[in-house]
mmCIF file of C-alpha atoms in Angstrom:
data_model
loop_
_atom_site.group_PDB
_atom_site.id
_atom_site.type_symbol
_atom_site.label_atom_id
_atom_site.label_comp_id
_atom_site.label_asym_id
_atom_site.label_seq_id
_atom_site.Cartn_x
_atom_site.Cartn_y
_atom_site.Cartn_z
ATOM 1 C CA SER R 1 8.226 -34.137 -1.551
ATOM 2 C CA VAL R 2 9.940 -31.030 -2.666
ATOM 3 C CA ILE R 3 11.366 -31.069 -6.088
ATOM 4 C CA GLY R 4 15.000 -30.578 -6.341
ATOM 5 C CA PRO R 5 17.033 -28.342 -8.200
ATOM 6 C CA GLU R 6 17.706 -31.085 -10.474
ATOM 7 C CA GLU R 7 14.326 -32.607 -11.172
ATOM 8 C CA ILE R 8 12.430 -30.890 -14.331
ATOM 9 C CA HIS R 9 10.728 -28.166 -12.527
ATOM 10 C CA LEU R 10 7.067 -27.653 -14.436
ATOM 11 C CA TYR R 11 5.309 -24.092 -15.326
ATOM 12 C CA GLU R 12 2.547 -23.384 -13.443
ATOM 13 C CA SER R 13 -0.552 -21.959 -15.419
ATOM 14 C CA ARG R 14 -3.519 -21.421 -14.316
ATOM 15 C CA ASP R 15 -4.958 -20.235 -17.932
ATOM 16 C CA HIS R 16 -3.229 -21.566 -20.552
ATOM 17 C CA LYS R 17 -5.232 -18.611 -23.025
ATOM 18 C CA GLN R 18 -3.563 -16.282 -20.710
ATOM 19 C CA ASN R 19 0.170 -17.389 -21.737
ATOM 20 C CA PHE R 20 -1.190 -18.151 -25.483
ATOM 21 C CA LEU R 21 -1.529 -14.147 -25.245
ATOM 22 C CA ASP R 22 1.667 -13.679 -23.263
ATOM 23 C CA CYS R 23 4.327 -15.401 -25.346
ATOM 24 C CA ILE R 24 2.567 -13.340 -28.703
ATOM 25 C CA ARG R 25 4.010 -10.466 -26.885
ATOM 26 C CA SER R 26 7.103 -11.955 -25.305
ATOM 27 C CA ARG R 27 7.689 -13.993 -28.001
ATOM 28 C CA LYS R 28 8.580 -16.911 -25.707
ATOM 29 C CA ASP R 29 7.689 -20.447 -25.889
ATOM 30 C CA PRO R 30 4.859 -21.171 -24.267
ATOM 31 C CA ILE R 31 3.956 -24.365 -21.697
ATOM 32 C CA CYS R 32 2.083 -25.929 -24.188
ATOM 33 C CA ASN R 33 3.490 -25.960 -27.955
ATOM 34 C CA ALA R 34 1.288 -26.696 -30.994
ATOM 35 C CA GLU R 35 2.738 -30.457 -30.964
ATOM 36 C CA ILE R 36 1.496 -31.240 -27.736
ATOM 37 C CA GLY R 37 -1.790 -29.333 -27.983
ATOM 38 C CA HIS R 38 -2.146 -31.326 -30.556
ATOM 39 C CA ARG R 39 -1.322 -34.806 -29.165
ATOM 40 C CA SER R 40 -3.888 -33.970 -25.621
ATOM 41 C CA SER R 41 -6.506 -32.924 -28.561
ATOM 42 C CA THR R 42 -6.962 -35.685 -30.794
ATOM 43 C CA VAL R 43 -6.451 -38.682 -27.556
ATOM 44 C CA CYS R 44 -10.085 -36.454 -26.462
ATOM 45 C CA HIS R 45 -11.287 -36.405 -29.957
ATOM 46 C CA LEU R 46 -10.234 -40.162 -30.463
ATOM 47 C CA GLY R 47 -12.284 -41.020 -27.367
ATOM 48 C CA ASN R 48 -15.183 -39.176 -28.334
ATOM 49 C CA ILE R 49 -15.181 -41.298 -31.433
ATOM 50 C CA ALA R 50 -15.036 -44.418 -29.988
ATOM 51 C CA MET R 51 -18.091 -43.479 -27.737
ATOM 52 C CA LEU R 52 -20.078 -42.691 -30.575
ATOM 53 C CA LEU R 53 -19.247 -45.273 -32.610
ATOM 54 C CA ASP R 54 -19.594 -48.107 -29.447
ATOM 55 C CA ARG R 55 -16.509 -50.161 -29.994
ATOM 56 C CA PRO R 56 -13.143 -50.403 -29.734
ATOM 57 C CA LEU R 57 -10.908 -48.589 -32.029
ATOM 58 C CA LYS R 58 -6.775 -48.745 -33.140
ATOM 59 C CA TRP R 59 -5.666 -45.552 -33.867
ATOM 60 C CA ASP R 60 -2.135 -45.413 -35.881
ATOM 61 C CA PRO R 61 -0.688 -42.528 -34.353
ATOM 62 C CA LYS R 62 1.410 -41.602 -37.496
ATOM 63 C CA ALA R 63 -0.667 -41.826 -39.993
ATOM 64 C CA GLU R 64 -3.372 -40.185 -37.827
ATOM 65 C CA ARG R 65 -6.063 -42.454 -38.889
ATOM 66 C CA PHE R 66 -7.949 -45.215 -37.710
ATOM 67 C CA ILE R 67 -6.974 -48.872 -38.619
ATOM 68 C CA GLY R 68 -9.433 -50.289 -40.694
ATOM 69 C CA ASP R 69 -12.206 -48.139 -39.612
ATOM 70 C CA GLY R 70 -13.829 -46.092 -42.754
ATOM 71 C CA GLU R 71 -16.634 -45.334 -40.608
ATOM 72 C CA ALA R 72 -14.534 -43.138 -37.982
ATOM 73 C CA ASN R 73 -12.357 -41.754 -40.091
ATOM 74 C CA ARG R 74 -14.614 -40.170 -41.234
ATOM 75 C CA MET R 75 -15.374 -38.786 -38.640
ATOM 76 C CA ILE R 76 -12.132 -37.108 -38.231
ATOM 77 C CA TRP R 77 -12.919 -34.693 -40.625
ATOM 78 C CA ARG R 78 -16.045 -31.854 -41.234
ATOM 79 C CA PRO R 79 -16.978 -30.482 -44.284
ATOM 80 C CA ARG R 80 -15.485 -27.017 -44.608
ATOM 81 C CA ARG R 81 -17.334 -23.965 -45.239
ATOM 82 C CA ALA R 82 -16.964 -22.200 -48.974
ATOM 83 C CA PRO R 83 -13.996 -20.656 -49.434
ATOM 84 C CA TRP R 84 -12.438 -22.116 -46.163
ATOM 85 C CA ARG R 85 -10.326 -25.323 -46.788
ATOM 86 C CA LEU R 86 -7.043 -27.289 -45.166
#
């Protein structure tokens, strides 16, 4: 079906990297802002951690921590090389 003029039209991108560079030059908003990018990549990381631990995990999206699982929480961050830190 055809998307009507009053319906949501999504920006089509075949290259997020190029869109990001274009937005730096134009000062326009990218198709995927930092919050959406963060949340999207978080889901991938959570899946990888669950796969590595071979068990179901419970995630608190507000705290961005696993619930009651110290081993899983230790896998969220990597040690930083000096002098870099967050």
